[in-house]
């Protein structure tokens, strides 16, 4: 059984920063051969893509709304993916989720999410 646990969310003022973590666990599961993604869902809105990182960490991709402010990274030895969120805006308020990319545009093993709230 694969489990993803997100952490690091909280309440922050506009312009502040947070570092989100996504730790993967499972008897024999390793994220080291999978691309990973971060998504978010704001109240009343659909879940949206935030960032993706290749299995080596060499290739990253971001949504236009966070490009230049957020950085995705990974530590395969720790089975963990990170999202450094800087220059936060109130519109970044959402529950943030990580997931494993198991196929092209297909993500699985969603965590429970971590709440990010940005006050103006």
PDB file of C-alpha atoms in Angstrom:
ATOM      1  CA  UNK A   1       0.000   0.000   0.000  1.00  0.00           C
ATOM      2  CA  UNK A   2       1.357   3.389  -1.015  1.00  0.00           C
ATOM      3  CA  UNK A   3       0.779   6.365   1.233  1.00  0.00           C
ATOM      4  CA  UNK A   4       1.612   9.996   0.574  1.00  0.00           C
ATOM      5  CA  UNK A   5       1.590  12.401   3.514  1.00  0.00           C
ATOM      6  CA  UNK A   6       1.711  16.137   2.886  1.00  0.00           C
ATOM      7  CA  UNK A   7       2.828  18.590   5.551  1.00  0.00           C
ATOM      8  CA  UNK A   8       4.120  22.123   5.970  1.00  0.00           C
ATOM      9  CA  UNK A   9       0.967  24.084   5.289  1.00  0.00           C
ATOM     10  CA  UNK A  10      -0.250  26.889   7.506  1.00  0.00           C
ATOM     11  CA  UNK A  11      -1.402  30.465   7.757  1.00  0.00           C
ATOM     12  CA  UNK A  12       0.927  33.068   6.283  1.00  0.00           C
ATOM     13  CA  UNK A  13       0.672  36.713   5.284  1.00  0.00           C
ATOM     14  CA  UNK A  14       0.808  37.764   1.666  1.00  0.00           C
ATOM     15  CA  UNK A  15       4.404  37.882   0.507  1.00  0.00           C
ATOM     16  CA  UNK A  16       5.434  35.149   2.906  1.00  0.00           C
ATOM     17  CA  UNK A  17       6.818  31.680   2.232  1.00  0.00           C
ATOM     18  CA  UNK A  18       6.074  28.079   3.074  1.00  0.00           C
ATOM     19  CA  UNK A  19       7.852  24.814   2.316  1.00  0.00           C
ATOM     20  CA  UNK A  20       5.514  21.908   1.719  1.00  0.00           C
ATOM     21  CA  UNK A  21       6.689  18.312   1.998  1.00  0.00           C
ATOM     22  CA  UNK A  22       5.262  15.103   0.608  1.00  0.00           C
ATOM     23  CA  UNK A  23       6.605  11.932   2.172  1.00  0.00           C
ATOM     24  CA  UNK A  24       5.919   8.611   0.508  1.00  0.00           C
ATOM     25  CA  UNK A  25       5.744   5.334   2.362  1.00  0.00           C
ATOM     26  CA  UNK A  26       4.861   1.752   1.582  1.00  0.00           C
ATOM     27  CA  UNK A  27       6.432  -1.602   2.182  1.00  0.00           C
ATOM     28  CA  UNK A  28       8.469  -1.633  -0.990  1.00  0.00           C
ATOM     29  CA  UNK A  29       7.448   1.602  -2.658  1.00  0.00           C
ATOM     30  CA  UNK A  30       9.988   4.133  -3.807  1.00  0.00           C
ATOM     31  CA  UNK A  31       9.240   7.354  -5.645  1.00  0.00           C
ATOM     32  CA  UNK A  32      12.687   7.307  -7.232  1.00  0.00           C
ATOM     33  CA  UNK A  33      11.437   5.984 -10.580  1.00  0.00           C
ATOM     34  CA  UNK A  34       8.318   8.142 -10.796  1.00  0.00           C
ATOM     35  CA  UNK A  35       7.587  11.702 -11.759  1.00  0.00           C
ATOM     36  CA  UNK A  36       5.696  13.491  -9.006  1.00  0.00           C
ATOM     37  CA  UNK A  37       3.207  16.308  -9.030  1.00  0.00           C
ATOM     38  CA  UNK A  38       1.719  18.940  -6.764  1.00  0.00           C
ATOM     39  CA  UNK A  39      -1.887  20.064  -7.166  1.00  0.00           C
ATOM     40  CA  UNK A  40      -4.200  22.362  -5.231  1.00  0.00           C
ATOM     41  CA  UNK A  41      -7.895  22.827  -4.689  1.00  0.00           C
ATOM     42  CA  UNK A  42      -9.449  26.040  -3.470  1.00  0.00           C
ATOM     43  CA  UNK A  43     -12.949  26.132  -1.937  1.00  0.00           C
ATOM     44  CA  UNK A  44     -15.615  25.845  -4.615  1.00  0.00           C
ATOM     45  CA  UNK A  45     -13.060  25.249  -7.362  1.00  0.00           C
ATOM     46  CA  UNK A  46     -11.741  22.214  -9.197  1.00  0.00           C
ATOM     47  CA  UNK A  47      -8.374  20.731  -8.384  1.00  0.00           C
ATOM     48  CA  UNK A  48      -5.642  22.306 -10.494  1.00  0.00           C
ATOM     49  CA  UNK A  49      -2.111  21.405 -11.478  1.00  0.00           C
ATOM     50  CA  UNK A  50       0.678  23.324  -9.722  1.00  0.00           C
ATOM     51  CA  UNK A  51       4.004  21.667 -10.519  1.00  0.00           C
ATOM     52  CA  UNK A  52       5.640  18.470 -11.747  1.00  0.00           C
ATOM     53  CA  UNK A  53       9.131  17.048 -11.390  1.00  0.00           C
ATOM     54  CA  UNK A  54      10.699  14.231 -13.392  1.00  0.00           C
ATOM     55  CA  UNK A  55      11.990  11.134 -11.629  1.00  0.00           C
ATOM     56  CA  UNK A  56      15.580  12.387 -11.821  1.00  0.00           C
ATOM     57  CA  UNK A  57      14.645  15.893 -10.789  1.00  0.00           C
ATOM     58  CA  UNK A  58      16.194  17.318 -13.936  1.00  0.00           C
ATOM     59  CA  UNK A  59      12.948  18.475 -15.541  1.00  0.00           C
ATOM     60  CA  UNK A  60      10.325  20.616 -13.838  1.00  0.00           C
ATOM     61  CA  UNK A  61       7.126  22.218 -15.035  1.00  0.00           C
ATOM     62  CA  UNK A  62       4.871  24.798 -13.416  1.00  0.00           C
ATOM     63  CA  UNK A  63       1.478  26.317 -13.923  1.00  0.00           C
ATOM     64  CA  UNK A  64       1.581  29.906 -15.152  1.00  0.00           C
ATOM     65  CA  UNK A  65       0.034  31.075 -11.889  1.00  0.00           C
ATOM     66  CA  UNK A  66       2.999  29.929  -9.771  1.00  0.00           C
ATOM     67  CA  UNK A  67       5.909  30.092 -12.236  1.00  0.00           C
ATOM     68  CA  UNK A  68       8.768  32.119 -10.801  1.00  0.00           C
ATOM     69  CA  UNK A  69       7.396  31.920  -7.251  1.00  0.00           C
ATOM     70  CA  UNK A  70       7.224  28.178  -6.503  1.00  0.00           C
ATOM     71  CA  UNK A  71       9.987  25.569  -6.797  1.00  0.00           C
ATOM     72  CA  UNK A  72       9.459  21.827  -6.822  1.00  0.00           C
ATOM     73  CA  UNK A  73      12.295  19.537  -5.764  1.00  0.00           C
ATOM     74  CA  UNK A  74      12.826  15.993  -4.571  1.00  0.00           C
ATOM     75  CA  UNK A  75      15.078  13.868  -2.410  1.00  0.00           C
ATOM     76  CA  UNK A  76      14.730  10.296  -3.607  1.00  0.00           C
ATOM     77  CA  UNK A  77      16.861   8.983  -0.754  1.00  0.00           C
ATOM     78  CA  UNK A  78      14.250  10.354   1.652  1.00  0.00           C
ATOM     79  CA  UNK A  79      11.332   9.346  -0.580  1.00  0.00           C
ATOM     80  CA  UNK A  80      10.149  12.950  -0.333  1.00  0.00           C
ATOM     81  CA  UNK A  81       9.078  15.727  -2.688  1.00  0.00           C
ATOM     82  CA  UNK A  82       9.032  19.401  -1.738  1.00  0.00           C
ATOM     83  CA  UNK A  83       7.276  22.548  -2.884  1.00  0.00           C
ATOM     84  CA  UNK A  84       8.902  25.822  -1.898  1.00  0.00           C
ATOM     85  CA  UNK A  85       6.250  28.507  -2.168  1.00  0.00           C
ATOM     86  CA  UNK A  86       7.503  32.098  -2.078  1.00  0.00           C
ATOM     87  CA  UNK A  87       5.813  35.459  -2.559  1.00  0.00           C
ATOM     88  CA  UNK A  88       2.518  33.905  -1.584  1.00  0.00           C
ATOM     89  CA  UNK A  89      -0.702  35.600  -2.615  1.00  0.00           C
ATOM     90  CA  UNK A  90      -4.233  35.280  -1.190  1.00  0.00           C
ATOM     91  CA  UNK A  91      -5.225  33.447  -4.380  1.00  0.00           C
ATOM     92  CA  UNK A  92      -2.743  30.688  -3.471  1.00  0.00           C
ATOM     93  CA  UNK A  93      -5.042  29.718  -0.595  1.00  0.00           C
ATOM     94  CA  UNK A  94      -6.015  26.075  -1.119  1.00  0.00           C
ATOM     95  CA  UNK A  95      -5.480  22.531   0.028  1.00  0.00           C
ATOM     96  CA  UNK A  96      -2.272  21.291  -1.577  1.00  0.00           C
ATOM     97  CA  UNK A  97      -1.898  17.657  -2.623  1.00  0.00           C
ATOM     98  CA  UNK A  98       0.923  15.577  -4.020  1.00  0.00           C
ATOM     99  CA  UNK A  99       0.545  12.536  -6.232  1.00  0.00           C
ATOM    100  CA  UNK A 100       2.561   9.965  -8.155  1.00  0.00           C
ATOM    101  CA  UNK A 101       2.485  10.129 -11.946  1.00  0.00           C
ATOM    102  CA  UNK A 102       1.891   6.540 -13.019  1.00  0.00           C
ATOM    103  CA  UNK A 103       1.277   7.253 -16.716  1.00  0.00           C
ATOM    104  CA  UNK A 104       1.069  10.207 -19.073  1.00  0.00           C
ATOM    105  CA  UNK A 105      -1.208  12.749 -17.395  1.00  0.00           C
ATOM    106  CA  UNK A 106      -2.349  10.119 -14.904  1.00  0.00           C
ATOM    107  CA  UNK A 107      -1.697  10.669 -11.213  1.00  0.00           C
ATOM    108  CA  UNK A 108      -2.457   8.250  -8.401  1.00  0.00           C
ATOM    109  CA  UNK A 109      -1.966   7.720  -4.660  1.00  0.00           C
ATOM    110  CA  UNK A 110      -3.223  11.103  -3.543  1.00  0.00           C
ATOM    111  CA  UNK A 111      -2.375  12.228  -0.024  1.00  0.00           C
ATOM    112  CA  UNK A 112      -4.790  13.862   2.418  1.00  0.00           C
ATOM    113  CA  UNK A 113      -3.528  17.333   1.586  1.00  0.00           C
ATOM    114  CA  UNK A 114      -2.152  20.237   3.585  1.00  0.00           C
ATOM    115  CA  UNK A 115      -4.005  23.534   3.990  1.00  0.00           C
ATOM    116  CA  UNK A 116      -2.301  26.745   2.878  1.00  0.00           C
ATOM    117  CA  UNK A 117      -4.017  29.976   3.837  1.00  0.00           C
ATOM    118  CA  UNK A 118      -2.616  33.326   2.728  1.00  0.00           C
ATOM    119  CA  UNK A 119      -4.018  36.437   4.380  1.00  0.00           C
ATOM    120  CA  UNK A 120      -3.980  39.830   2.699  1.00  0.00           C
TER     121      UNK A 120
END
